[in-house]
Coordinates of C-alpha atoms and ligand atoms in Angstrom, one line a residue:
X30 CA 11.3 -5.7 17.4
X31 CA 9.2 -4.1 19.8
X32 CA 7.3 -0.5 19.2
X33 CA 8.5 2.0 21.9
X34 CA 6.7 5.0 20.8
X35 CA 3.8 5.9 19.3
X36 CA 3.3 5.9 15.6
X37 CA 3.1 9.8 15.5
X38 CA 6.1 10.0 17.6
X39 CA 7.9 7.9 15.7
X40 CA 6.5 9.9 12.3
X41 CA 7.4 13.4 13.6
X42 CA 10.7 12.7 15.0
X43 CA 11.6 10.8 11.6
X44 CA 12.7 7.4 14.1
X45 CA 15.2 10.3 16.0
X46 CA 17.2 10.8 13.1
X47 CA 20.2 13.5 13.9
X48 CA 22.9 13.9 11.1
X49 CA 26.0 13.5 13.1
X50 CA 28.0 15.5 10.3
X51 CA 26.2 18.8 10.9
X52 CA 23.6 18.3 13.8
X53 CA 20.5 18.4 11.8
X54 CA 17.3 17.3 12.2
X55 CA 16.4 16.7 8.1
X56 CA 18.7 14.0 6.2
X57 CA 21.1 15.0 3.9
X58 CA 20.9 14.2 0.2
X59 CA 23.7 12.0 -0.9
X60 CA 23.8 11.8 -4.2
X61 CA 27.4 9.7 -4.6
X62 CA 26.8 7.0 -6.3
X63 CA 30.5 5.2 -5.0
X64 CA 32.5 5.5 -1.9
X65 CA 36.3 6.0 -1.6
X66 CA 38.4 3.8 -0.1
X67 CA 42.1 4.5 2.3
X68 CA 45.7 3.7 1.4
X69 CA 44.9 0.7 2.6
X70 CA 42.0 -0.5 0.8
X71 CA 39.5 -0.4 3.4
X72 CA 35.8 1.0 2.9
X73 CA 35.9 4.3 4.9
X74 CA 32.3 2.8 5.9
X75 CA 32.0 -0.5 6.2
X76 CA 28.6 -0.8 4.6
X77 CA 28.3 2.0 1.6
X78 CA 30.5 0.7 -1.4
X79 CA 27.8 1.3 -4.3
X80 CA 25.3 3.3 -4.1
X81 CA 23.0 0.5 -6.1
X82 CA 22.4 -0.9 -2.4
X83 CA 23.9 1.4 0.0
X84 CA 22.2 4.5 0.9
X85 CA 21.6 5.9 3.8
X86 CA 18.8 7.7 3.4
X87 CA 17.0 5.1 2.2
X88 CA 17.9 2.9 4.9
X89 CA 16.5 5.6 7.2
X90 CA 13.5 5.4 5.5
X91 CA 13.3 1.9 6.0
X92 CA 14.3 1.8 9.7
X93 CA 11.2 4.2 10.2
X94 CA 8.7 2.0 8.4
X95 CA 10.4 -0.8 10.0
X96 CA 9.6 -0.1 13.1
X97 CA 6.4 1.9 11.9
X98 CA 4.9 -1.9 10.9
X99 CA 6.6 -3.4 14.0
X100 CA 8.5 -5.9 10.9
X101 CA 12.3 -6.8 11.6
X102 CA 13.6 -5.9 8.3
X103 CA 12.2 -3.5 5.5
X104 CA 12.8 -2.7 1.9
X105 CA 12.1 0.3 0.1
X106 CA 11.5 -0.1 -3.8
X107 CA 11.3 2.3 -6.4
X108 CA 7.6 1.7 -6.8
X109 CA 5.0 -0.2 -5.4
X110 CA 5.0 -2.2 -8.2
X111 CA 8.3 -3.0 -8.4
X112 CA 8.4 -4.6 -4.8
X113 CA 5.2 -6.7 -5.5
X114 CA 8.1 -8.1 -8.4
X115 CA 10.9 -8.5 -6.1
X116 CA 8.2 -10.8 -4.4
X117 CA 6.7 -12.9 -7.0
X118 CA 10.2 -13.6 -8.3
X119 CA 11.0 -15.5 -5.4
X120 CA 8.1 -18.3 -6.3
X121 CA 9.5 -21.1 -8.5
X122 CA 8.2 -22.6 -11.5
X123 CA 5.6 -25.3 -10.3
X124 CA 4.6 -23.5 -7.3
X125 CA 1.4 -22.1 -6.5
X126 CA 0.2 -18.6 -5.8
X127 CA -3.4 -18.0 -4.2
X128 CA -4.2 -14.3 -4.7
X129 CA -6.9 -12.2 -4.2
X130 CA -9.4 -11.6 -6.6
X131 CA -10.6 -8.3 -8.3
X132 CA -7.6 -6.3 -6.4
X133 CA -5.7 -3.6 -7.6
X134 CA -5.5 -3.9 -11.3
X135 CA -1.9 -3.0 -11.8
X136 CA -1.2 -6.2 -9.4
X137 CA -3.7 -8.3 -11.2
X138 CA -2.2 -7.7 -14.6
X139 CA 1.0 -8.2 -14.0
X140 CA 0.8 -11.4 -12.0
X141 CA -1.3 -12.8 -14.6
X142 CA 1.7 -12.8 -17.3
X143 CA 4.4 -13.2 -14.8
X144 CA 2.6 -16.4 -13.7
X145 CA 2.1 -17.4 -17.0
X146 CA 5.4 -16.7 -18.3
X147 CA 6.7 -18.8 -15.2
X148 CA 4.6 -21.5 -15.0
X149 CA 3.9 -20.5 -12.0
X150 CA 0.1 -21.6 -11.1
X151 CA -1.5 -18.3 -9.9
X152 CA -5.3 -19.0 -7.9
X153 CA -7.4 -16.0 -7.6
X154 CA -9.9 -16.0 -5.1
X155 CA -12.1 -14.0 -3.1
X156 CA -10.0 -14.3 0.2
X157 CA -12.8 -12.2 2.1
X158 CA -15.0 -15.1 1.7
X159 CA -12.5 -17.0 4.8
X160 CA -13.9 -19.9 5.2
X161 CA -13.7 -21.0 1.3
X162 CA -10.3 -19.3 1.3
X163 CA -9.3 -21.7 4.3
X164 CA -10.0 -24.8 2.4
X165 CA -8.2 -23.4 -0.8
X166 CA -5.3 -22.9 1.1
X167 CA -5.3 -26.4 2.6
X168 CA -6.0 -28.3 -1.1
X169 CA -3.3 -26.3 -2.5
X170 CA -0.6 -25.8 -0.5
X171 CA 0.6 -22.3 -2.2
X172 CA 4.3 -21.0 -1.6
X173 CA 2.2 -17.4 -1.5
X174 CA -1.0 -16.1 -0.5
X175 CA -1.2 -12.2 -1.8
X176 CA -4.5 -10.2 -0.6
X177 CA -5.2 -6.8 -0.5
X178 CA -7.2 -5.3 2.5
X179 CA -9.3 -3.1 1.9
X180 CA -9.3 -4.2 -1.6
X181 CA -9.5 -1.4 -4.2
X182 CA -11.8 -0.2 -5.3
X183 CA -14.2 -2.4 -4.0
X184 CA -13.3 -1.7 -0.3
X185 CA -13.7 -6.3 0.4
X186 CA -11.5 -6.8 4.3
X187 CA -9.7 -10.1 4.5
X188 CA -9.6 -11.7 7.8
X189 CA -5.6 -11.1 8.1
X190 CA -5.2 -13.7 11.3
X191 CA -7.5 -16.2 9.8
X192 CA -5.6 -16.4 6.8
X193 CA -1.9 -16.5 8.8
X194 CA -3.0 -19.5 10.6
X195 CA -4.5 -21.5 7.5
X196 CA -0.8 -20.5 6.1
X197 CA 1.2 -21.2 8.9
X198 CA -0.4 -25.0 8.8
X199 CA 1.0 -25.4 4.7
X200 CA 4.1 -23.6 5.1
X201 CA 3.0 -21.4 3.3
X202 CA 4.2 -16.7 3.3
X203 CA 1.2 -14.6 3.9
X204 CA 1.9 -11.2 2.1
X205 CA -0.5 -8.1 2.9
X206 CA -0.8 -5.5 0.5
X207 CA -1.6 -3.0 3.4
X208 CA -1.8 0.4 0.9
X209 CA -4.9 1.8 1.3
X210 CA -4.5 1.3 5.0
X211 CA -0.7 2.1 5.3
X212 CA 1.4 1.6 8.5
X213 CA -1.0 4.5 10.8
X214 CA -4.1 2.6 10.4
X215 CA -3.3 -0.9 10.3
X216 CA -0.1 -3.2 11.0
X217 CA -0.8 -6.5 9.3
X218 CA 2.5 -8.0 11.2
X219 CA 1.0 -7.9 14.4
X220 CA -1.9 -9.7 13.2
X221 CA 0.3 -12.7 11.8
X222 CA 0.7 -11.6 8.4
X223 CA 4.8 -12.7 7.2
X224 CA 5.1 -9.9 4.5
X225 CA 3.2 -6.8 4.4
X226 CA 3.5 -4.0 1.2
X227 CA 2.6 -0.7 0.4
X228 CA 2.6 1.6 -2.4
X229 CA 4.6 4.1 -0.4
X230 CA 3.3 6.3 -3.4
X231 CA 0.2 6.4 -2.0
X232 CA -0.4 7.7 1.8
X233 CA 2.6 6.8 3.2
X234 CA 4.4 10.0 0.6
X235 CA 0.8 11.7 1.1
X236 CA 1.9 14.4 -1.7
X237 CA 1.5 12.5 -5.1
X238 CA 4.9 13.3 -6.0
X239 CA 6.6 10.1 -5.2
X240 CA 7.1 6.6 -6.4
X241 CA 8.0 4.1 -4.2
X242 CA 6.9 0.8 -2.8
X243 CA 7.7 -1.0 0.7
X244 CA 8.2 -4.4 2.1
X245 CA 8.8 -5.6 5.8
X246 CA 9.0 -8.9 7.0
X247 CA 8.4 -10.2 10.8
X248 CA 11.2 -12.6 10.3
X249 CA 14.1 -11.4 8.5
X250 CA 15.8 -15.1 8.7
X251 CA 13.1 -16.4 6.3
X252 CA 14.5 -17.8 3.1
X253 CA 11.9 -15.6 1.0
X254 CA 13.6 -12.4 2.7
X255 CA 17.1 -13.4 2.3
X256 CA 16.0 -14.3 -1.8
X257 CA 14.2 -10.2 -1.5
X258 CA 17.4 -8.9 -0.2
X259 CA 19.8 -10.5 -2.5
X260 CA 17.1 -9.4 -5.6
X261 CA 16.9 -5.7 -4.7
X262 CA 20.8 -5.5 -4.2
X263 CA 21.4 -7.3 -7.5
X264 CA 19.1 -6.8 -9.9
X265 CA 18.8 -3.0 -8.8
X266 CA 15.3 -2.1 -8.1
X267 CA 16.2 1.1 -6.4
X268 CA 14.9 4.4 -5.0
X269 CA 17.3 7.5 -5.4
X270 CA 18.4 9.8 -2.9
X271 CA 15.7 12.8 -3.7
X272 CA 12.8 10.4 -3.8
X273 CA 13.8 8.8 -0.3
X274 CA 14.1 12.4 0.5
X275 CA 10.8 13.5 0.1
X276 CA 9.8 9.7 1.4
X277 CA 10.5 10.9 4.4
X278 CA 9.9 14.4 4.4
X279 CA 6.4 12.7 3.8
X280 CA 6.1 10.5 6.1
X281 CA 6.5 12.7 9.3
X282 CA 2.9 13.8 9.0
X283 CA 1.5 10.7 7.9
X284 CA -0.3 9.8 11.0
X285 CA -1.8 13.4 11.2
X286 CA -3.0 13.3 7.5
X287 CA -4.6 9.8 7.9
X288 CA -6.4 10.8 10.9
X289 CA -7.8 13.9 8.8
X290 CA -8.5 12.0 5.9
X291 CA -10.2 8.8 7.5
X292 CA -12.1 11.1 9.6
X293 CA -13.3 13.2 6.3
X294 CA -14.2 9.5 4.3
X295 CA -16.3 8.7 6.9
X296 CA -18.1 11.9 6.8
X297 CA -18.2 11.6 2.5
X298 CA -19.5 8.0 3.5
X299 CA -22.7 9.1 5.1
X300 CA -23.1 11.7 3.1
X301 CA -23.4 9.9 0.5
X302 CA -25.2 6.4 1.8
X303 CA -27.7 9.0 2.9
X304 CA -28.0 10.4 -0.6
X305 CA -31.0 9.6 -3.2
X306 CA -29.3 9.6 -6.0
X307 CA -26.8 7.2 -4.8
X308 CA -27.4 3.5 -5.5
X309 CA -24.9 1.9 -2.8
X310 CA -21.4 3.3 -0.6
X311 CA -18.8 0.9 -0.3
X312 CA -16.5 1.7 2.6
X313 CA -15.4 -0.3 5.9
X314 CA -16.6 2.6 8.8
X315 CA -20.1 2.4 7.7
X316 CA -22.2 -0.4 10.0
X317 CA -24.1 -1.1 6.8
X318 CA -20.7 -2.9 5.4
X319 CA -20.3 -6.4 5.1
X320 CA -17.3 -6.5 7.1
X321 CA -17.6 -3.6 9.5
X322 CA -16.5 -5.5 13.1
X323 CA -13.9 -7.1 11.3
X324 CA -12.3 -3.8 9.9
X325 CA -12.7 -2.2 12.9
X326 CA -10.2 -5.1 15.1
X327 CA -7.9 -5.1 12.1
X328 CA -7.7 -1.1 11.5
X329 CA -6.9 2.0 14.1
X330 CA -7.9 5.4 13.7
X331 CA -10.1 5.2 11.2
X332 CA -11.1 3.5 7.6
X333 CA -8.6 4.9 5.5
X334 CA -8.9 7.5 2.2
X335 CA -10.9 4.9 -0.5
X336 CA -14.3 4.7 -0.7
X337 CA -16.3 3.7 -3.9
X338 CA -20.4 4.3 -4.6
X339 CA -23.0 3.6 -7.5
X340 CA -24.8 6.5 -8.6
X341 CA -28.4 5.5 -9.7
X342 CA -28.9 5.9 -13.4
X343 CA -26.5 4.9 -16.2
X344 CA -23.2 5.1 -17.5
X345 CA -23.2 8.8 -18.9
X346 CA -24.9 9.9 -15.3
X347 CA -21.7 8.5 -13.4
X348 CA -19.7 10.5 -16.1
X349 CA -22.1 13.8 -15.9
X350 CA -21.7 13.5 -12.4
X351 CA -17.7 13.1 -12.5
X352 CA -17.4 15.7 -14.9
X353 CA -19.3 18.3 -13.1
X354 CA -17.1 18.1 -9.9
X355 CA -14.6 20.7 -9.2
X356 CA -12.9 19.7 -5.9
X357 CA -12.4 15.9 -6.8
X358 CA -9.7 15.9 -9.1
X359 CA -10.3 13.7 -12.2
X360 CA -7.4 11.4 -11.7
X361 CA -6.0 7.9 -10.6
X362 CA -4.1 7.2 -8.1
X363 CA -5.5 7.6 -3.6
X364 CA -3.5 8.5 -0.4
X365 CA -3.0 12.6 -1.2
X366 CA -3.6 15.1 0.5
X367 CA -5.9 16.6 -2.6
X368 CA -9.3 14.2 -3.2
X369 CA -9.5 12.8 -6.0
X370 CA -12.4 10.9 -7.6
X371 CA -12.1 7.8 -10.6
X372 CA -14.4 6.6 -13.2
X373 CA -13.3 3.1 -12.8
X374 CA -15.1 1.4 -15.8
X375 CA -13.3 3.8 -18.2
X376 CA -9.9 2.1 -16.7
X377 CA -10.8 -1.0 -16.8
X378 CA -13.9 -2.3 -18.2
X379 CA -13.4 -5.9 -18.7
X380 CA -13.4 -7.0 -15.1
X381 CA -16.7 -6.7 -13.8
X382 CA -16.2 -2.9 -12.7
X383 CA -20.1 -1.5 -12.5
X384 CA -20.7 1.1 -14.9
X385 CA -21.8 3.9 -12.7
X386 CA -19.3 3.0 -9.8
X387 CA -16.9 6.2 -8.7
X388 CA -14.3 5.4 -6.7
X389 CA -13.1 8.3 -4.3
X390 CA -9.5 9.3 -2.6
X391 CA -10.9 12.1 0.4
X392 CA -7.6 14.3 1.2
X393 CA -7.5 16.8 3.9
X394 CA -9.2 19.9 2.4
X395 CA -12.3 20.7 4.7
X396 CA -15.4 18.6 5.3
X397 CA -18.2 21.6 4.1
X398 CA -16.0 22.1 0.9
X399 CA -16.0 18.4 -0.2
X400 CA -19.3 17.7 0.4
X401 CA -20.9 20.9 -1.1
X402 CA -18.6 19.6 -3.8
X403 CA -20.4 16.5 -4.2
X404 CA -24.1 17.6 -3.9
X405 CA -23.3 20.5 -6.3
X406 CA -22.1 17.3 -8.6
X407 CA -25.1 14.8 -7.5
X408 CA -27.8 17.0 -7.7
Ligands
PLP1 C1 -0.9 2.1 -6.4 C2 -1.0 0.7 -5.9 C3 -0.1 -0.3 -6.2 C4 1.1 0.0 -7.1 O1 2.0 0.9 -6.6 P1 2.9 1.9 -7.6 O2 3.6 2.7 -6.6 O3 1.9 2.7 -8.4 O4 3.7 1.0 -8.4 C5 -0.3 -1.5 -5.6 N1 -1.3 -1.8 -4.8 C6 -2.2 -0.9 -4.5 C7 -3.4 -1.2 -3.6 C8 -2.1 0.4 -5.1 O5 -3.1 1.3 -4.8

């Protein structure tokens, strides 16, 4: 499928949705879960029977990100989590899953014991190292490869077209989880990737009051797809009416909040790399970042919401410095319009997590109030 219009276009206009009942520009809410059928037994519409699988605001909202990630098919879930499921359950027992190390740690936990539960052989690795991650793919010969980019929290960047031809040679589906970029800032698709996912959750809802989670595929004729589909409709991993609502409500200012919140990271990013009492800024616009070129050809418009840093000094410092901020909400969770800062050792302190590191979500509030925020905190 080709893109026509520009992503905000596309956003704003909610893919040119019109409700042919009344005229309106907003989606109705349907919340029927069954459709009648006429004297003589035919569906009234061909395609809504139960609403388990047939919705059409849902399938609105996945038209738009559809198109959004230039995919030919996409799925909303009820949470992000729940799609990364839909996709691991495709993988059979014997097969081989090469995922990213030190990702998200919902992902990593779960995999772990579905893997194990499976015997399913799960390989994590450090896919930003490509040339190692090359090899591994070639020895292996995984049914998956699952990286995150940028990683969170430790902002790594994969080398998405690298990794799509190693996978390409092995037969093997290249999945993107593409969340703390999301569909304004970078379209893994058109870099080679076969699946790419999102917490939709996160940025792409933009108000922290929505679960969901996305996949879209470049080939909908894939086996892997057709396994998706058949999962979601069955087993019933679905998003209700309200939720897809506010999905899209969400969604038709996403471009406009990423640009605001990329461009307000960057400026917390030198802020803070410029900072003495700051150890080390991990985030993909700075030069100083290992992988700056290569985010800046895989990402538009900016670097995204996450960044992490050290503060110099211990453990109780990072937590002094946390708890003395007022701006930066003490919470999980990134992609809101409100910032948001994490103690990320606290969460989870058994996987090499530095003791001092913060990790950051920057929202849209102004620049002066967010970074008075942080030196009123720092100093
Ligand atoms: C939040 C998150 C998920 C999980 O999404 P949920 O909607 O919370 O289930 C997966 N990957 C990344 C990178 C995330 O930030």
């Amino acid at each position: 499928m080709t893109r026509r219009q520009r992503l905000e276009t596309l956003f704003a206009q909610a893919a040119g949705y019109i409700d042919q009942q009344t005229g309106g520009v907003v989606p109705a809410i349907q919340p029927s879960t069954t459709f009648v059928r006429d004297e003589q037994y035919d569906l009234l519409r061909d395609n809504n029977i139960y609403a388990r699988d047939d919705n059409d605001i849902v399938r609105l909202a996945e038209k738009i990100l559809a198109t959004a990630e230039n995919a030919q098919d996409a799925l909303v879930f009820p949470t992000g989590m729940a799609s990364i499921a839909a996709l691991f359950r495709t993988i059979r027992a014997g097969q081989t899953i090469i995922m990213q190390s030190q990702i998200y740690w919902g992902t990593t936990k779960w995999a772990r014991e579905f893997c194990e539960r499976r015997d399913v052989k799960l390989i994590e690795q450090d896919t930003s190292k490509t040339d190692e991650t090359i090899a591994l793919i070639a020895a292996e010969k995984p049914a998956l490869v699952f990286i995150e980019t940028p990683s969170n929290p430790w902002l790594h960047i994969t080398d998405i077209s690298a990794l799509a031809d190693a996978t390409k040679q092995v037969d093997a589906i290249l999945a993107v989880d593409s969340t703390a970029a999301g569909p304004a800032t970078s379209n893994p698709l058109d870099l080679g990737a076969n699946i790419v996912m999102h917490s939709g959750t996160k940025s792409i809802n933009g108000h922290s009051d929505v679960l969901a989670g996305v996949l879209a595929v470049d080939d909908e004729t894939r086996t892997i797809w057709q396994d998706i589909k058949v999962d979601r409709h069955d087993a019933g991993a679905v998003i209700g009416s309200f939720e897809a609502y506010l999905l899209i409500r969400g969604m038709r200012t996403l471009p406009l909040r990423m640009e605001r919140m990329s461009e307000n990271a960057m400026a917390v990013a030198s802020y803070l790399s410029n900072h003495d009492q700051v150890d080390h800024v991990f985030y993909p616009g700075l030069e100083s970042h290992e992988a700056h070129a290569l985010a800046k050809s895989q990402m538009q418009n900016g670097f995204g919401p996450l960044l992490s840093f050290t503060v110099k000094g211990d453990k109780q410092r990072a937590l002094d410095v946390v708890g003395k901020m007022k701006l930066f909400k003490r919470a999980t969770s990134l992609g809101g319009v409100e910032s948001l800062v994490e103690h990320r050792y606290t969460i989870e302190s058994t996987t090499g997590i530095p003791e001092t590191l913060l990790r950051l979500s920057v929202g849209i509030e102004h620049i002066d109030d967010l970074i008075a925020d942080l030196e009123a905190a720092l100093s």
